[in-house]
Amino acid sequence: MERYDDYYRDTPEVFGSDPNSILVEYAELIDHSTTALDIACGQGRNSFFLARSGMTVHALDPSIEAIRQVQAVAEKEGLPIRTIHSGFADLQPVAGGYGAVLNFGLIPDLKRDQVTALVELIEKVVAPNGLLFITAFGNWDPAFESHQREWSEESQNSFCSLDGLIRTYLEPGELVALFPGFEIIHSWEGLGPEHRHGDGPPERHGLAEAVLRSH
Protein backbone atom coordinates (compact mmCIF):
# COMPACT_ATOMS: atom_id res chain seq x y z
CA MET A 1 0.00 0.00 0.00
CA GLU A 2 2.89 2.35 -0.77
CA ARG A 3 0.61 4.59 -2.85
CA TYR A 4 -1.66 5.17 0.14
CA ASP A 5 1.31 5.56 2.49
CA ASP A 6 2.52 8.52 0.42
CA TYR A 7 -0.98 9.90 0.07
CA TYR A 8 -1.72 9.80 3.80
CA ARG A 9 1.74 11.14 4.67
CA ASP A 10 1.45 14.11 2.33
CA THR A 11 -2.26 14.92 2.69
CA PRO A 12 -4.00 15.60 6.00
CA GLU A 13 -7.61 14.41 6.11
CA VAL A 14 -7.64 12.83 2.64
CA PHE A 15 -11.30 11.87 3.06
CA GLY A 16 -12.18 14.71 5.41
CA SER A 17 -12.42 14.73 9.19
CA ASP A 18 -16.14 14.09 9.64
CA PRO A 19 -17.43 10.52 10.04
CA ASN A 20 -19.56 9.03 7.31
CA SER A 21 -23.10 10.39 7.44
CA ILE A 22 -24.81 7.00 7.68
CA LEU A 23 -22.63 6.07 10.65
CA VAL A 24 -23.68 9.26 12.44
CA GLU A 25 -27.35 8.75 11.56
CA TYR A 26 -27.58 5.13 12.70
CA ALA A 27 -24.94 4.97 15.44
CA GLU A 28 -27.60 4.78 18.15
CA LEU A 29 -28.56 1.32 16.83
CA ILE A 30 -25.10 -0.06 17.63
CA ASP A 31 -24.60 -2.02 20.84
CA HIS A 32 -21.81 0.10 22.30
CA SER A 33 -20.88 -2.62 24.80
CA THR A 34 -19.48 -4.62 21.87
CA THR A 35 -16.38 -4.02 19.74
CA ALA A 36 -16.49 -2.35 16.32
CA LEU A 37 -14.30 -3.23 13.34
CA ASP A 38 -13.27 -0.51 10.88
CA ILE A 39 -12.00 -2.24 7.73
CA ALA A 40 -9.69 0.03 5.71
CA CYS A 41 -9.86 2.68 8.42
CA GLY A 42 -7.65 5.17 6.57
CA GLN A 43 -6.80 8.15 8.75
CA GLY A 44 -9.39 7.10 11.31
CA ARG A 45 -12.31 9.52 11.06
CA ASN A 46 -14.94 6.80 11.60
CA SER A 47 -12.95 4.94 14.24
CA PHE A 48 -12.49 8.18 16.19
CA PHE A 49 -16.23 8.89 16.08
CA LEU A 50 -17.13 5.58 17.71
CA ALA A 51 -14.18 5.54 20.12
CA ARG A 52 -14.98 9.06 21.34
CA SER A 53 -18.42 7.76 22.31
CA GLY A 54 -16.72 5.12 24.45
CA MET A 55 -16.88 2.16 22.07
CA THR A 56 -13.89 -0.13 21.62
CA VAL A 57 -12.73 -0.14 18.00
CA HIS A 58 -10.37 -2.36 16.05
CA ALA A 59 -9.00 -0.17 13.22
CA LEU A 60 -7.59 -2.22 10.34
CA ASP A 61 -5.60 -0.93 7.37
CA PRO A 62 -2.78 -2.27 5.14
CA SER A 63 -1.18 1.20 5.03
CA ILE A 64 1.42 1.56 7.79
CA GLU A 65 1.14 5.36 7.54
CA ALA A 66 -2.61 5.18 8.16
CA ILE A 67 -2.02 2.98 11.19
CA ARG A 68 0.64 5.33 12.56
CA GLN A 69 -1.68 8.33 12.27
CA VAL A 70 -4.63 6.57 13.90
CA GLN A 71 -2.46 5.24 16.70
CA ALA A 72 -1.00 8.68 17.38
CA VAL A 73 -4.44 10.25 17.81
CA ALA A 74 -5.68 7.31 19.89
CA GLU A 75 -2.72 7.61 22.24
CA LYS A 76 -3.00 11.39 22.49
CA GLU A 77 -6.72 11.26 23.35
CA GLY A 78 -6.68 7.99 25.27
CA LEU A 79 -9.17 6.41 22.88
CA PRO A 80 -10.06 2.69 23.07
CA ILE A 81 -8.72 1.90 19.61
CA ARG A 82 -6.58 -1.12 18.74
CA THR A 83 -4.79 -0.61 15.42
CA ILE A 84 -4.14 -3.59 13.16
CA HIS A 85 -1.67 -3.26 10.28
CA SER A 86 -3.11 -5.85 7.93
CA GLY A 87 -5.30 -6.50 4.95
CA PHE A 88 -8.77 -7.81 5.63
CA ALA A 89 -7.99 -11.31 4.35
CA ASP A 90 -5.70 -12.00 7.32
CA LEU A 91 -8.09 -10.77 10.01
CA GLN A 92 -8.85 -13.11 12.89
CA PRO A 93 -12.38 -12.61 14.31
CA VAL A 94 -12.90 -11.77 17.96
CA ALA A 95 -14.90 -14.09 20.20
CA GLY A 96 -18.60 -13.42 19.74
CA GLY A 97 -18.03 -11.30 16.65
CA TYR A 98 -18.06 -7.55 16.09
CA GLY A 99 -21.15 -5.57 17.03
CA ALA A 100 -20.51 -3.17 14.15
CA VAL A 101 -18.45 -3.52 10.98
CA LEU A 102 -17.53 -0.40 9.00
CA ASN A 103 -16.42 -0.60 5.39
CA PHE A 104 -16.37 2.76 3.65
CA GLY A 105 -14.78 3.18 0.23
CA LEU A 106 -12.89 -0.11 -0.05
CA ILE A 107 -14.98 -1.97 -2.63
CA PRO A 108 -14.06 0.39 -5.52
CA ASP A 109 -10.37 -0.53 -5.03
CA LEU A 110 -10.95 -4.30 -5.10
CA LYS A 111 -11.08 -6.81 -7.93
CA ARG A 112 -14.26 -8.87 -8.16
CA ASP A 113 -12.76 -11.93 -6.45
CA GLN A 114 -11.56 -9.69 -3.63
CA VAL A 115 -15.07 -8.27 -3.23
CA THR A 116 -16.32 -11.83 -2.82
CA ALA A 117 -13.62 -12.49 -0.21
CA LEU A 118 -14.56 -9.29 1.63
CA VAL A 119 -18.22 -10.30 1.79
CA GLU A 120 -17.26 -13.72 3.14
CA LEU A 121 -15.02 -12.12 5.77
CA ILE A 122 -17.74 -9.74 6.92
CA GLU A 123 -20.25 -12.55 7.22
CA LYS A 124 -17.69 -14.46 9.30
CA VAL A 125 -16.74 -11.70 11.75
CA VAL A 126 -19.98 -9.78 12.36
CA ALA A 127 -21.86 -10.73 15.53
CA PRO A 128 -25.46 -11.99 15.46
CA ASN A 129 -27.66 -8.87 15.17
CA GLY A 130 -24.51 -6.86 14.44
CA LEU A 131 -24.63 -3.90 12.07
CA LEU A 132 -22.78 -3.43 8.80
CA PHE A 133 -22.13 0.08 7.45
CA ILE A 134 -20.91 -0.13 3.86
CA THR A 135 -20.49 1.95 0.70
CA ALA A 136 -19.48 1.33 -2.92
CA PHE A 137 -19.44 3.09 -6.27
CA GLY A 138 -22.14 2.30 -8.84
CA ASN A 139 -21.95 2.23 -12.61
CA TRP A 140 -23.85 5.53 -12.65
CA ASP A 141 -20.62 7.17 -11.40
CA PRO A 142 -19.50 10.09 -13.63
CA ALA A 143 -16.10 8.39 -14.14
CA PHE A 144 -17.51 5.01 -15.17
CA GLU A 145 -17.60 5.60 -18.91
CA SER A 146 -14.05 6.98 -19.06
CA HIS A 147 -12.71 3.99 -17.10
CA GLN A 148 -14.70 1.64 -19.32
CA ARG A 149 -13.22 3.32 -22.40
CA GLU A 150 -9.62 3.94 -21.31
CA TRP A 151 -8.78 1.15 -18.84
CA SER A 152 -8.62 -2.59 -19.46
CA GLU A 153 -11.59 -4.64 -18.25
CA GLU A 154 -10.74 -7.12 -15.48
CA SER A 155 -14.26 -8.47 -15.06
CA GLN A 156 -17.82 -7.12 -15.11
CA ASN A 157 -17.69 -3.37 -14.39
CA SER A 158 -14.15 -3.73 -13.01
CA PHE A 159 -11.26 -1.97 -14.75
CA CYS A 160 -7.48 -1.70 -14.41
CA SER A 161 -5.25 1.22 -15.37
CA LEU A 162 -1.85 0.87 -17.01
CA ASP A 163 -0.16 1.40 -13.64
CA GLY A 164 -2.28 -1.23 -11.91
CA LEU A 165 -5.00 0.82 -10.24
CA ILE A 166 -8.36 -0.93 -9.91
CA ARG A 167 -11.81 0.63 -10.07
CA THR A 168 -14.83 -1.62 -9.58
CA TYR A 169 -18.43 -0.47 -9.93
CA LEU A 170 -21.58 -2.21 -8.78
CA GLU A 171 -24.90 -2.49 -10.59
CA PRO A 172 -28.03 -0.88 -9.13
CA GLY A 173 -29.20 -2.95 -6.16
CA GLU A 174 -26.04 -5.05 -6.10
CA LEU A 175 -24.62 -3.78 -2.80
CA VAL A 176 -27.47 -5.06 -0.64
CA ALA A 177 -27.74 -8.18 -2.83
CA LEU A 178 -24.20 -9.13 -1.76
CA PHE A 179 -25.61 -9.78 1.74
CA PRO A 180 -28.86 -11.70 1.19
CA GLY A 181 -29.07 -12.91 4.79
CA PHE A 182 -28.97 -9.39 6.25
CA GLU A 183 -31.89 -7.15 7.18
CA ILE A 184 -31.91 -3.86 5.27
CA ILE A 185 -32.11 -0.92 7.66
CA HIS A 186 -31.02 1.72 5.15
CA SER A 187 -30.21 1.62 1.44
CA TRP A 188 -29.62 4.51 -0.91
CA GLU A 189 -28.16 4.95 -4.40
CA GLY A 190 -27.48 8.17 -6.27
CA LEU A 191 -24.91 10.92 -6.74
CA GLY A 192 -23.00 11.71 -3.56
CA PRO A 193 -22.05 15.23 -2.48
CA GLU A 194 -19.28 17.18 -4.18
CA HIS A 195 -16.02 16.90 -2.24
CA ARG A 196 -12.24 17.12 -2.55
CA HIS A 197 -9.44 14.76 -1.54
CA GLY A 198 -6.91 17.08 0.08
CA ASP A 199 -6.26 19.94 -2.34
CA GLY A 200 -7.36 17.91 -5.38
CA PRO A 201 -10.12 18.90 -7.83
CA PRO A 202 -13.81 18.65 -6.90
CA GLU A 203 -15.25 15.15 -7.29
CA ARG A 204 -18.68 13.59 -7.15
CA HIS A 205 -19.28 9.85 -7.09
CA GLY A 206 -22.12 7.55 -8.02
CA LEU A 207 -22.65 6.15 -4.57
CA ALA A 208 -24.36 3.09 -3.10
CA GLU A 209 -24.64 2.97 0.69
CA ALA A 210 -26.31 0.60 3.12
CA VAL A 211 -26.80 -0.17 6.78
CA LEU A 212 -27.56 -3.86 7.25
CA ARG A 213 -28.23 -6.08 10.27
CA SER A 214 -26.99 -9.67 10.47
CA HIS A 215 -29.18 -12.52 11.66
mmCIF file of C-alpha atoms in Angstrom:
data_model
loop_
_atom_site.group_PDB
_atom_site.id
_atom_site.type_symbol
_atom_site.label_atom_id
_atom_site.label_comp_id
_atom_site.label_asym_id
_atom_site.label_seq_id
_atom_site.Cartn_x
_atom_site.Cartn_y
_atom_site.Cartn_z
ATOM 1 C CA MET A 1 0.000 0.000 0.000
ATOM 2 C CA GLU A 2 2.894 2.354 -0.773
ATOM 3 C CA ARG A 3 0.610 4.589 -2.847
ATOM 4 C CA TYR A 4 -1.662 5.174 0.138
ATOM 5 C CA ASP A 5 1.311 5.557 2.493
ATOM 6 C CA ASP A 6 2.521 8.520 0.422
ATOM 7 C CA TYR A 7 -0.979 9.903 0.069
ATOM 8 C CA TYR A 8 -1.719 9.805 3.800
ATOM 9 C CA ARG A 9 1.742 11.140 4.673
ATOM 10 C CA ASP A 10 1.453 14.109 2.326
ATOM 11 C CA THR A 11 -2.261 14.915 2.691
ATOM 12 C CA PRO A 12 -4.002 15.597 6.004
ATOM 13 C CA GLU A 13 -7.612 14.406 6.109
ATOM 14 C CA VAL A 14 -7.642 12.830 2.641
ATOM 15 C CA PHE A 15 -11.302 11.871 3.058
ATOM 16 C CA GLY A 16 -12.179 14.709 5.410
ATOM 17 C CA SER A 17 -12.423 14.732 9.193
ATOM 18 C CA ASP A 18 -16.143 14.086 9.642
ATOM 19 C CA PRO A 19 -17.427 10.525 10.039
ATOM 20 C CA ASN A 20 -19.556 9.034 7.313
ATOM 21 C CA SER A 21 -23.100 10.394 7.442
ATOM 22 C CA ILE A 22 -24.814 6.997 7.681
ATOM 23 C CA LEU A 23 -22.634 6.073 10.646
ATOM 24 C CA VAL A 24 -23.685 9.256 12.441
ATOM 25 C CA GLU A 25 -27.347 8.750 11.556
ATOM 26 C CA TYR A 26 -27.576 5.133 12.700
ATOM 27 C CA ALA A 27 -24.935 4.975 15.441
ATOM 28 C CA GLU A 28 -27.605 4.779 18.146
ATOM 29 C CA LEU A 29 -28.560 1.325 16.833
ATOM 30 C CA ILE A 30 -25.096 -0.063 17.628
ATOM 31 C CA ASP A 31 -24.603 -2.024 20.843
ATOM 32 C CA HIS A 32 -21.807 0.100 22.297
ATOM 33 C CA SER A 33 -20.879 -2.615 24.803
ATOM 34 C CA THR A 34 -19.477 -4.621 21.868
ATOM 35 C CA THR A 35 -16.376 -4.019 19.744
ATOM 36 C CA ALA A 36 -16.495 -2.351 16.316
ATOM 37 C CA LEU A 37 -14.303 -3.233 13.339
ATOM 38 C CA ASP A 38 -13.272 -0.507 10.884
ATOM 39 C CA ILE A 39 -12.003 -2.243 7.729
ATOM 40 C CA ALA A 40 -9.690 0.030 5.709
ATOM 41 C CA CYS A 41 -9.864 2.680 8.420
ATOM 42 C CA GLY A 42 -7.647 5.166 6.571
ATOM 43 C CA GLN A 43 -6.797 8.149 8.753
ATOM 44 C CA GLY A 44 -9.389 7.103 11.312
ATOM 45 C CA ARG A 45 -12.313 9.518 11.056
ATOM 46 C CA ASN A 46 -14.943 6.804 11.596
ATOM 47 C CA SER A 47 -12.949 4.940 14.243
ATOM 48 C CA PHE A 48 -12.494 8.178 16.187
ATOM 49 C CA PHE A 49 -16.234 8.891 16.085
ATOM 50 C CA LEU A 50 -17.128 5.575 17.712
ATOM 51 C CA ALA A 51 -14.182 5.541 20.116
ATOM 52 C CA ARG A 52 -14.981 9.060 21.342
ATOM 53 C CA SER A 53 -18.422 7.765 22.310
ATOM 54 C CA GLY A 54 -16.717 5.123 24.454
ATOM 55 C CA MET A 55 -16.885 2.161 22.072
ATOM 56 C CA THR A 56 -13.890 -0.127 21.618
ATOM 57 C CA VAL A 57 -12.730 -0.137 17.998
ATOM 58 C CA HIS A 58 -10.371 -2.358 16.045
ATOM 59 C CA ALA A 59 -9.002 -0.167 13.217
ATOM 60 C CA LEU A 60 -7.594 -2.219 10.336
ATOM 61 C CA ASP A 61 -5.595 -0.934 7.375
ATOM 62 C CA PRO A 62 -2.784 -2.266 5.138
ATOM 63 C CA SER A 63 -1.178 1.201 5.030
ATOM 64 C CA ILE A 64 1.417 1.564 7.792
ATOM 65 C CA GLU A 65 1.145 5.355 7.544
ATOM 66 C CA ALA A 66 -2.605 5.177 8.157
ATOM 67 C CA ILE A 67 -2.017 2.983 11.187
ATOM 68 C CA ARG A 68 0.643 5.335 12.561
ATOM 69 C CA GLN A 69 -1.678 8.331 12.266
ATOM 70 C CA VAL A 70 -4.633 6.568 13.896
ATOM 71 C CA GLN A 71 -2.464 5.240 16.698
ATOM 72 C CA ALA A 72 -1.003 8.681 17.376
ATOM 73 C CA VAL A 73 -4.444 10.251 17.808
ATOM 74 C CA ALA A 74 -5.684 7.315 19.888
ATOM 75 C CA GLU A 75 -2.719 7.608 22.237
ATOM 76 C CA LYS A 76 -3.003 11.393 22.493
ATOM 77 C CA GLU A 77 -6.716 11.263 23.354
ATOM 78 C CA GLY A 78 -6.684 7.989 25.266
ATOM 79 C CA LEU A 79 -9.171 6.407 22.883
ATOM 80 C CA PRO A 80 -10.063 2.687 23.071
ATOM 81 C CA ILE A 81 -8.717 1.899 19.606
ATOM 82 C CA ARG A 82 -6.585 -1.118 18.745
ATOM 83 C CA THR A 83 -4.792 -0.614 15.423
ATOM 84 C CA ILE A 84 -4.139 -3.592 13.159
ATOM 85 C CA HIS A 85 -1.670 -3.261 10.285
ATOM 86 C CA SER A 86 -3.108 -5.853 7.926
ATOM 87 C CA GLY A 87 -5.298 -6.498 4.947
ATOM 88 C CA PHE A 88 -8.768 -7.807 5.635
ATOM 89 C CA ALA A 89 -7.994 -11.311 4.351
ATOM 90 C CA ASP A 90 -5.696 -11.996 7.319
ATOM 91 C CA LEU A 91 -8.087 -10.771 10.009
ATOM 92 C CA GLN A 92 -8.853 -13.113 12.892
ATOM 93 C CA PRO A 93 -12.385 -12.607 14.306
ATOM 94 C CA VAL A 94 -12.901 -11.768 17.962
ATOM 95 C CA ALA A 95 -14.897 -14.086 20.197
ATOM 96 C CA GLY A 96 -18.595 -13.415 19.736
ATOM 97 C CA GLY A 97 -18.027 -11.298 16.650
ATOM 98 C CA TYR A 98 -18.055 -7.552 16.089
ATOM 99 C CA GLY A 99 -21.153 -5.571 17.028
ATOM 100 C CA ALA A 100 -20.515 -3.168 14.149
ATOM 101 C CA VAL A 101 -18.446 -3.516 10.984
ATOM 102 C CA LEU A 102 -17.533 -0.399 8.999
ATOM 103 C CA ASN A 103 -16.420 -0.605 5.387
ATOM 104 C CA PHE A 104 -16.368 2.757 3.654
ATOM 105 C CA GLY A 105 -14.783 3.182 0.234
ATOM 106 C CA LEU A 106 -12.888 -0.111 -0.051
ATOM 107 C CA ILE A 107 -14.981 -1.967 -2.634
ATOM 108 C CA PRO A 108 -14.060 0.392 -5.516
ATOM 109 C CA ASP A 109 -10.370 -0.525 -5.034
ATOM 110 C CA LEU A 110 -10.948 -4.305 -5.099
ATOM 111 C CA LYS A 111 -11.077 -6.814 -7.933
ATOM 112 C CA ARG A 112 -14.257 -8.867 -8.163
ATOM 113 C CA ASP A 113 -12.760 -11.934 -6.452
ATOM 114 C CA GLN A 114 -11.560 -9.692 -3.628
ATOM 115 C CA VAL A 115 -15.072 -8.272 -3.235
ATOM 116 C CA THR A 116 -16.324 -11.830 -2.815
ATOM 117 C CA ALA A 117 -13.625 -12.493 -0.209
ATOM 118 C CA LEU A 118 -14.555 -9.294 1.635
ATOM 119 C CA VAL A 119 -18.222 -10.302 1.790
ATOM 120 C CA GLU A 120 -17.262 -13.719 3.142
ATOM 121 C CA LEU A 121 -15.017 -12.123 5.768
ATOM 122 C CA ILE A 122 -17.735 -9.735 6.925
ATOM 123 C CA GLU A 123 -20.249 -12.553 7.222
ATOM 124 C CA LYS A 124 -17.693 -14.463 9.297
ATOM 125 C CA VAL A 125 -16.743 -11.703 11.751
ATOM 126 C CA VAL A 126 -19.977 -9.781 12.364
ATOM 127 C CA ALA A 127 -21.865 -10.734 15.530
ATOM 128 C CA PRO A 128 -25.456 -11.987 15.461
ATOM 129 C CA ASN A 129 -27.657 -8.875 15.173
ATOM 130 C CA GLY A 130 -24.513 -6.856 14.438
ATOM 131 C CA LEU A 131 -24.632 -3.899 12.073
ATOM 132 C CA LEU A 132 -22.782 -3.433 8.800
ATOM 133 C CA PHE A 133 -22.134 0.079 7.450
ATOM 134 C CA ILE A 134 -20.905 -0.130 3.861
ATOM 135 C CA THR A 135 -20.486 1.950 0.700
ATOM 136 C CA ALA A 136 -19.477 1.327 -2.916
ATOM 137 C CA PHE A 137 -19.438 3.087 -6.272
ATOM 138 C CA GLY A 138 -22.139 2.298 -8.837
ATOM 139 C CA ASN A 139 -21.952 2.225 -12.611
ATOM 140 C CA TRP A 140 -23.846 5.530 -12.654
ATOM 141 C CA ASP A 141 -20.622 7.171 -11.397
ATOM 142 C CA PRO A 142 -19.498 10.086 -13.627
ATOM 143 C CA ALA A 143 -16.101 8.391 -14.144
ATOM 144 C CA PHE A 144 -17.513 5.011 -15.172
ATOM 145 C CA GLU A 145 -17.600 5.603 -18.910
ATOM 146 C CA SER A 146 -14.052 6.978 -19.060
ATOM 147 C CA HIS A 147 -12.710 3.985 -17.102
ATOM 148 C CA GLN A 148 -14.697 1.644 -19.325
ATOM 149 C CA ARG A 149 -13.221 3.316 -22.402
ATOM 150 C CA GLU A 150 -9.625 3.943 -21.310
ATOM 151 C CA TRP A 151 -8.781 1.147 -18.837
ATOM 152 C CA SER A 152 -8.625 -2.590 -19.458
ATOM 153 C CA GLU A 153 -11.594 -4.637 -18.248
ATOM 154 C CA GLU A 154 -10.737 -7.118 -15.484
ATOM 155 C CA SER A 155 -14.264 -8.467 -15.064
ATOM 156 C CA GLN A 156 -17.825 -7.118 -15.106
ATOM 157 C CA ASN A 157 -17.693 -3.367 -14.395
ATOM 158 C CA SER A 158 -14.153 -3.735 -13.005
ATOM 159 C CA PHE A 159 -11.261 -1.968 -14.746
ATOM 160 C CA CYS A 160 -7.481 -1.704 -14.406
ATOM 161 C CA SER A 161 -5.251 1.223 -15.374
ATOM 162 C CA LEU A 162 -1.846 0.875 -17.013
ATOM 163 C CA ASP A 163 -0.159 1.404 -13.637
ATOM 164 C CA GLY A 164 -2.278 -1.226 -11.914
ATOM 165 C CA LEU A 165 -5.001 0.819 -10.244
ATOM 166 C CA ILE A 166 -8.362 -0.925 -9.912
ATOM 167 C CA ARG A 167 -11.810 0.635 -10.066
ATOM 168 C CA THR A 168 -14.828 -1.617 -9.577
ATOM 169 C CA TYR A 169 -18.425 -0.466 -9.932
ATOM 170 C CA LEU A 170 -21.585 -2.212 -8.776
ATOM 171 C CA GLU A 171 -24.899 -2.492 -10.585
ATOM 172 C CA PRO A 172 -28.034 -0.882 -9.126
ATOM 173 C CA GLY A 173 -29.198 -2.945 -6.160
ATOM 174 C CA GLU A 174 -26.039 -5.052 -6.100
ATOM 175 C CA LEU A 175 -24.623 -3.782 -2.804
ATOM 176 C CA VAL A 176 -27.468 -5.064 -0.638
ATOM 177 C CA ALA A 177 -27.738 -8.180 -2.830
ATOM 178 C CA LEU A 178 -24.198 -9.128 -1.759
ATOM 179 C CA PHE A 179 -25.605 -9.778 1.737
ATOM 180 C CA PRO A 180 -28.860 -11.702 1.191
ATOM 181 C CA GLY A 181 -29.069 -12.911 4.787
ATOM 182 C CA PHE A 182 -28.972 -9.395 6.252
ATOM 183 C CA GLU A 183 -31.887 -7.149 7.181
ATOM 184 C CA ILE A 184 -31.912 -3.862 5.267
ATOM 185 C CA ILE A 185 -32.109 -0.916 7.657
ATOM 186 C CA HIS A 186 -31.025 1.717 5.146
ATOM 187 C CA SER A 187 -30.209 1.615 1.444
ATOM 188 C CA TRP A 188 -29.616 4.513 -0.915
ATOM 189 C CA GLU A 189 -28.158 4.950 -4.403
ATOM 190 C CA GLY A 190 -27.483 8.166 -6.271
ATOM 191 C CA LEU A 191 -24.907 10.916 -6.743
ATOM 192 C CA GLY A 192 -23.001 11.708 -3.563
ATOM 193 C CA PRO A 193 -22.052 15.234 -2.481
ATOM 194 C CA GLU A 194 -19.283 17.180 -4.182
ATOM 195 C CA HIS A 195 -16.015 16.905 -2.240
ATOM 196 C CA ARG A 196 -12.239 17.118 -2.545
ATOM 197 C CA HIS A 197 -9.440 14.758 -1.541
ATOM 198 C CA GLY A 198 -6.911 17.077 0.080
ATOM 199 C CA ASP A 199 -6.261 19.938 -2.343
ATOM 200 C CA GLY A 200 -7.360 17.906 -5.378
ATOM 201 C CA PRO A 201 -10.120 18.904 -7.826
ATOM 202 C CA PRO A 202 -13.812 18.647 -6.897
ATOM 203 C CA GLU A 203 -15.246 15.149 -7.289
ATOM 204 C CA ARG A 204 -18.681 13.593 -7.152
ATOM 205 C CA HIS A 205 -19.276 9.845 -7.093
ATOM 206 C CA GLY A 206 -22.116 7.551 -8.023
ATOM 207 C CA LEU A 207 -22.647 6.146 -4.565
ATOM 208 C CA ALA A 208 -24.358 3.090 -3.096
ATOM 209 C CA GLU A 209 -24.638 2.971 0.691
ATOM 210 C CA ALA A 210 -26.309 0.604 3.121
ATOM 211 C CA VAL A 211 -26.802 -0.172 6.784
ATOM 212 C CA LEU A 212 -27.557 -3.861 7.255
ATOM 213 C CA ARG A 213 -28.229 -6.081 10.274
ATOM 214 C CA SER A 214 -26.990 -9.665 10.470
ATOM 215 C CA HIS A 215 -29.177 -12.517 11.659
#
